[in-house]
């Protein structure tokens, strides 16, 4: 039996959905609770950053990117094993 490939459009959709879901789960809510503010302030000071809002933005983008890449590999590998 020949190996079946996942279409490129479906792969792109997987990546976009993983990024969007991760972003919506980890972005701080508005208005932020005192616990969220204290956590992000502590984390930004841990890395020596004074701009807390900028630190939150960069952190969210980095975390979303990493989760998207790892999740994409896992999902595509699972679909490949299911199809073949």
Short mmCIF file of N, CA, C and O in Angstrom, two decimals:
data_model
loop_
_atom_site.label_atom_id
_atom_site.label_comp_id
_atom_site.label_asym_id
_atom_site.label_seq_id
_atom_site.Cartn_x
_atom_site.Cartn_y
_atom_site.Cartn_z
N UNK A 1 0.84 -1.17 0.00
CA UNK A 1 0.00 0.00 0.00
C UNK A 1 0.89 1.25 0.00
O UNK A 1 1.86 1.33 0.75
N UNK A 2 0.55 2.22 -0.81
CA UNK A 2 1.33 3.45 -0.92
C UNK A 2 1.07 4.35 0.29
O UNK A 2 -0.02 4.37 0.85
N UNK A 3 2.10 5.09 0.66
CA UNK A 3 1.95 6.02 1.77
C UNK A 3 1.06 7.19 1.35
O UNK A 3 1.21 7.73 0.26
N UNK A 4 0.17 7.56 2.23
CA UNK A 4 -0.70 8.69 1.95
C UNK A 4 -0.12 9.93 2.63
O UNK A 4 0.34 9.87 3.77
N UNK A 5 -0.12 11.04 1.90
CA UNK A 5 0.40 12.28 2.45
C UNK A 5 -0.75 13.16 2.92
O UNK A 5 -1.86 13.09 2.41
N UNK A 6 -0.44 14.00 3.90
CA UNK A 6 -1.42 14.96 4.39
C UNK A 6 -1.33 16.19 3.50
O UNK A 6 -0.24 16.71 3.27
N UNK A 7 -2.43 16.70 2.97
CA UNK A 7 -2.39 17.87 2.12
C UNK A 7 -1.81 19.09 2.85
O UNK A 7 -1.96 19.25 4.06
N UNK A 8 -1.12 19.95 2.08
CA UNK A 8 -0.45 21.12 2.66
C UNK A 8 -1.46 22.06 3.33
O UNK A 8 -1.16 22.64 4.38
N UNK A 9 -2.62 22.23 2.74
CA UNK A 9 -3.63 23.11 3.33
C UNK A 9 -4.09 22.62 4.69
O UNK A 9 -4.33 23.41 5.61
N UNK A 10 -4.20 21.31 4.84
CA UNK A 10 -4.60 20.73 6.11
C UNK A 10 -3.50 20.91 7.15
O UNK A 10 -3.76 21.18 8.31
N UNK A 11 -2.23 20.80 6.72
CA UNK A 11 -1.10 21.02 7.63
C UNK A 11 -1.06 22.47 8.11
O UNK A 11 -0.82 22.74 9.28
N UNK A 12 -1.31 23.40 7.18
CA UNK A 12 -1.34 24.81 7.56
C UNK A 12 -2.47 25.08 8.54
O UNK A 12 -2.31 25.81 9.52
N UNK A 13 -3.62 24.48 8.29
CA UNK A 13 -4.76 24.64 9.19
C UNK A 13 -4.45 24.09 10.58
O UNK A 13 -4.83 24.71 11.59
N UNK A 14 -3.76 22.98 10.67
CA UNK A 14 -3.36 22.41 11.96
C UNK A 14 -2.48 23.41 12.71
O UNK A 14 -2.68 23.67 13.90
N UNK A 15 -1.50 23.98 12.03
CA UNK A 15 -0.61 24.95 12.67
C UNK A 15 -1.34 26.19 13.14
O UNK A 15 -1.11 26.67 14.26
N UNK A 16 -2.23 26.72 12.32
CA UNK A 16 -2.98 27.92 12.70
C UNK A 16 -3.89 27.64 13.90
O UNK A 16 -3.98 28.45 14.83
N UNK A 17 -4.56 26.50 13.89
CA UNK A 17 -5.46 26.16 14.99
C UNK A 17 -4.69 25.96 16.29
O UNK A 17 -5.15 26.38 17.36
N UNK A 18 -3.53 25.30 16.22
CA UNK A 18 -2.72 25.11 17.42
C UNK A 18 -2.24 26.44 17.98
O UNK A 18 -2.27 26.68 19.19
N UNK A 19 -1.78 27.34 17.10
CA UNK A 19 -1.30 28.65 17.55
C UNK A 19 -2.44 29.45 18.19
O UNK A 19 -2.27 30.02 19.27
N UNK A 20 -3.59 29.47 17.54
CA UNK A 20 -4.73 30.24 18.05
C UNK A 20 -5.22 29.69 19.39
O UNK A 20 -5.51 30.45 20.31
N UNK A 21 -5.31 28.38 19.49
CA UNK A 21 -5.78 27.77 20.74
C UNK A 21 -4.80 28.06 21.88
O UNK A 21 -5.21 28.40 23.00
N UNK A 22 -3.50 27.93 21.61
CA UNK A 22 -2.49 28.21 22.63
C UNK A 22 -2.54 29.67 23.04
O UNK A 22 -2.47 30.00 24.23
N UNK A 23 -2.66 30.57 22.07
CA UNK A 23 -2.72 31.99 22.37
C UNK A 23 -3.92 32.32 23.26
O UNK A 23 -3.79 33.03 24.25
N UNK A 24 -5.08 31.80 22.90
CA UNK A 24 -6.27 32.10 23.68
C UNK A 24 -6.22 31.51 25.09
O UNK A 24 -6.83 32.06 26.01
N UNK A 25 -5.48 30.42 25.26
CA UNK A 25 -5.38 29.81 26.59
C UNK A 25 -4.42 30.55 27.50
O UNK A 25 -4.63 30.59 28.72
N UNK A 26 -3.33 31.11 26.97
CA UNK A 26 -2.31 31.68 27.85
C UNK A 26 -2.28 33.19 27.91
O UNK A 26 -1.61 33.75 28.76
N UNK A 27 -2.99 33.88 27.02
CA UNK A 27 -2.97 35.35 27.07
C UNK A 27 -3.70 35.80 28.33
O UNK A 27 -4.73 35.24 28.71
N UNK A 28 -3.14 36.79 29.03
CA UNK A 28 -3.81 37.27 30.25
C UNK A 28 -5.16 37.90 29.92
O UNK A 28 -5.32 38.57 28.90
N UNK A 29 -6.11 37.67 30.80
CA UNK A 29 -7.44 38.23 30.57
C UNK A 29 -7.45 39.72 30.92
O UNK A 29 -6.57 40.22 31.60
N UNK A 30 -8.45 40.40 30.42
CA UNK A 30 -8.58 41.82 30.74
C UNK A 30 -9.87 42.01 31.49
O UNK A 30 -10.92 41.61 30.99
N UNK A 31 -9.93 42.54 32.64
CA UNK A 31 -8.82 43.01 33.45
C UNK A 31 -8.11 41.84 34.13
O UNK A 31 -8.74 40.85 34.48
N UNK A 32 -6.82 41.98 34.27
CA UNK A 32 -6.01 40.91 34.87
C UNK A 32 -6.24 40.87 36.38
O UNK A 32 -6.41 41.90 37.03
N UNK A 33 -6.22 39.68 36.92
CA UNK A 33 -6.38 39.53 38.37
C UNK A 33 -5.07 39.89 39.06
O UNK A 33 -4.03 40.01 38.43
N UNK A 34 -5.13 40.05 40.36
CA UNK A 34 -3.92 40.40 41.12
C UNK A 34 -2.88 39.29 41.04
O UNK A 34 -1.69 39.55 40.99
N UNK A 35 -3.35 38.05 40.99
CA UNK A 35 -2.42 36.92 40.89
C UNK A 35 -1.69 36.93 39.55
O UNK A 35 -0.48 36.67 39.49
N UNK A 36 -2.41 37.25 38.47
CA UNK A 36 -1.78 37.31 37.15
C UNK A 36 -0.76 38.44 37.09
O UNK A 36 0.35 38.27 36.57
N UNK A 37 -1.13 39.58 37.62
CA UNK A 37 -0.22 40.73 37.61
C UNK A 37 1.04 40.42 38.41
O UNK A 37 2.16 40.70 37.97
N UNK A 38 0.87 39.82 39.59
CA UNK A 38 2.04 39.50 40.41
C UNK A 38 2.91 38.44 39.75
O UNK A 38 4.15 38.51 39.81
N UNK A 39 2.30 37.44 39.08
CA UNK A 39 3.09 36.42 38.40
C UNK A 39 3.91 37.02 37.27
O UNK A 39 5.11 36.76 37.16
N UNK A 40 3.27 37.83 36.40
CA UNK A 40 4.00 38.40 35.27
C UNK A 40 5.05 39.40 35.72
O UNK A 40 6.11 39.51 35.12
N UNK A 41 4.77 40.14 36.79
CA UNK A 41 5.77 41.06 37.33
C UNK A 41 6.96 40.28 37.86
O UNK A 41 8.11 40.65 37.61
N UNK A 42 6.69 39.20 38.60
CA UNK A 42 7.77 38.38 39.13
C UNK A 42 8.60 37.77 38.00
O UNK A 42 9.83 37.76 38.06
N UNK A 43 7.92 37.26 36.98
CA UNK A 43 8.63 36.63 35.85
C UNK A 43 9.47 37.64 35.09
O UNK A 43 10.60 37.34 34.69
N UNK A 44 8.96 38.85 34.89
CA UNK A 44 9.73 39.85 34.15
C UNK A 44 10.94 40.31 34.95
O UNK A 44 12.02 40.52 34.40
N UNK A 45 10.80 40.43 36.26
CA UNK A 45 11.94 40.81 37.09
C UNK A 45 12.96 39.68 37.18
O UNK A 45 14.15 39.93 37.34
N UNK A 46 12.48 38.44 37.08
CA UNK A 46 13.38 37.29 37.09
C UNK A 46 14.36 37.35 35.92
O UNK A 46 15.53 36.99 36.03
N UNK A 47 13.86 37.82 34.76
CA UNK A 47 14.70 37.94 33.58
C UNK A 47 15.32 39.33 33.44
O UNK A 47 15.95 39.63 32.44
N UNK A 48 15.12 40.18 34.43
CA UNK A 48 15.73 41.51 34.42
C UNK A 48 15.05 42.49 33.49
O UNK A 48 15.66 43.47 33.05
N UNK A 49 13.80 42.28 33.20
CA UNK A 49 13.05 43.14 32.29
C UNK A 49 12.18 44.08 33.10
O UNK A 49 11.45 43.66 33.99
N UNK A 50 12.23 45.37 32.79
CA UNK A 50 11.43 46.36 33.52
C UNK A 50 10.07 46.58 32.87
O UNK A 50 9.12 46.96 33.53
N UNK A 51 9.97 46.37 31.55
CA UNK A 51 8.71 46.56 30.81
C UNK A 51 7.89 45.28 30.88
O UNK A 51 8.11 44.34 30.12
N UNK A 52 6.94 45.25 31.80
CA UNK A 52 6.16 44.03 32.04
C UNK A 52 5.27 43.71 30.84
O UNK A 52 5.18 42.55 30.42
N UNK A 53 4.63 44.71 30.25
CA UNK A 53 3.72 44.45 29.13
C UNK A 53 4.48 43.92 27.91
O UNK A 53 4.00 43.02 27.21
N UNK A 54 5.64 44.47 27.64
CA UNK A 54 6.46 43.97 26.54
C UNK A 54 6.93 42.55 26.80
O UNK A 54 6.98 41.71 25.89
N UNK A 55 7.28 42.27 28.06
CA UNK A 55 7.70 40.93 28.43
C UNK A 55 6.57 39.93 28.24
O UNK A 55 6.79 38.82 27.75
N UNK A 56 5.36 40.32 28.59
CA UNK A 56 4.20 39.44 28.41
C UNK A 56 4.00 39.13 26.93
O UNK A 56 3.80 37.98 26.53
N UNK A 57 4.08 40.15 26.09
CA UNK A 57 3.90 39.95 24.65
C UNK A 57 4.93 39.02 24.05
O UNK A 57 4.58 38.10 23.30
N UNK A 58 6.19 39.23 24.38
CA UNK A 58 7.24 38.38 23.84
C UNK A 58 7.11 36.96 24.39
O UNK A 58 7.28 35.98 23.65
N UNK A 59 6.81 36.84 25.68
CA UNK A 59 6.66 35.51 26.28
C UNK A 59 5.52 34.73 25.64
O UNK A 59 5.67 33.53 25.36
N UNK A 60 4.40 35.39 25.41
CA UNK A 60 3.25 34.73 24.80
C UNK A 60 3.60 34.26 23.39
O UNK A 60 3.28 33.13 23.00
N UNK A 61 4.28 35.10 22.61
CA UNK A 61 4.66 34.70 21.25
C UNK A 61 5.64 33.53 21.24
O UNK A 61 5.52 32.61 20.44
N UNK A 62 6.61 33.56 22.15
CA UNK A 62 7.59 32.45 22.21
C UNK A 62 6.91 31.16 22.64
O UNK A 62 7.13 30.10 22.03
N UNK A 63 6.09 31.23 23.67
CA UNK A 63 5.40 30.02 24.15
C UNK A 63 4.46 29.47 23.07
O UNK A 63 4.43 28.27 22.83
N UNK A 64 3.72 30.36 22.42
CA UNK A 64 2.81 29.91 21.36
C UNK A 64 3.58 29.27 20.22
O UNK A 64 3.15 28.26 19.66
N UNK A 65 4.70 29.85 19.85
CA UNK A 65 5.51 29.28 18.78
C UNK A 65 6.03 27.90 19.12
O UNK A 65 5.96 26.98 18.29
N UNK A 66 6.55 27.74 20.32
CA UNK A 66 7.08 26.44 20.73
C UNK A 66 5.98 25.38 20.81
O UNK A 66 6.16 24.25 20.33
N UNK A 67 4.86 25.73 21.39
CA UNK A 67 3.75 24.78 21.50
C UNK A 67 3.22 24.42 20.12
O UNK A 67 2.87 23.26 19.86
N UNK A 68 3.17 25.40 19.22
CA UNK A 68 2.70 25.13 17.87
C UNK A 68 3.62 24.16 17.14
O UNK A 68 3.15 23.21 16.50
N UNK A 69 4.93 24.38 17.23
CA UNK A 69 5.88 23.50 16.53
C UNK A 69 5.82 22.08 17.09
O UNK A 69 5.71 21.11 16.32
N UNK A 70 5.86 21.94 18.39
CA UNK A 70 5.84 20.61 18.99
C UNK A 70 4.49 19.94 18.76
O UNK A 70 4.43 18.75 18.39
N UNK A 71 3.42 20.67 18.95
CA UNK A 71 2.09 20.11 18.73
C UNK A 71 1.87 19.72 17.28
O UNK A 71 1.24 18.70 16.99
N UNK A 72 2.40 20.51 16.35
CA UNK A 72 2.28 20.21 14.92
C UNK A 72 2.96 18.88 14.61
O UNK A 72 2.40 18.04 13.92
N UNK A 73 4.18 18.70 15.13
CA UNK A 73 4.89 17.44 14.89
C UNK A 73 4.10 16.26 15.44
O UNK A 73 4.00 15.22 14.78
N UNK A 74 3.55 16.41 16.64
CA UNK A 74 2.82 15.31 17.27
C UNK A 74 1.55 14.99 16.48
O UNK A 74 1.26 13.82 16.19
N UNK A 75 0.79 16.01 16.11
CA UNK A 75 -0.47 15.80 15.39
C UNK A 75 -0.21 15.20 14.02
O UNK A 75 -0.89 14.25 13.61
N UNK A 76 0.76 15.73 13.28
CA UNK A 76 1.05 15.21 11.93
C UNK A 76 1.56 13.77 12.01
O UNK A 76 1.17 12.93 11.20
N UNK A 77 2.40 13.48 12.99
CA UNK A 77 2.89 12.10 13.16
C UNK A 77 1.73 11.16 13.50
O UNK A 77 1.67 10.04 12.96
N UNK A 78 0.81 11.59 14.34
CA UNK A 78 -0.33 10.76 14.68
C UNK A 78 -1.23 10.52 13.47
O UNK A 78 -1.72 9.41 13.25
N UNK A 79 -1.41 11.54 12.64
CA UNK A 79 -2.24 11.37 11.44
C UNK A 79 -1.54 10.45 10.44
O UNK A 79 -2.18 9.61 9.82
N UNK A 80 -0.21 10.59 10.31
CA UNK A 80 0.53 9.71 9.41
C UNK A 80 0.41 8.25 9.84
O UNK A 80 0.22 7.37 8.99
N UNK A 81 0.54 8.01 11.14
CA UNK A 81 0.44 6.62 11.58
C UNK A 81 -0.96 6.06 11.43
O UNK A 81 -1.15 4.88 11.19
N UNK A 82 -1.97 6.93 11.54
CA UNK A 82 -3.35 6.50 11.37
C UNK A 82 -3.63 6.17 9.89
O UNK A 82 -4.30 5.18 9.59
N UNK A 83 -3.13 7.02 9.00
CA UNK A 83 -3.38 6.80 7.58
C UNK A 83 -2.60 5.63 7.00
O UNK A 83 -3.08 4.96 6.08
N UNK A 84 -1.41 5.40 7.51
CA UNK A 84 -0.57 4.36 6.92
C UNK A 84 -0.57 3.14 7.77
O UNK A 84 -0.21 2.64 8.53
#
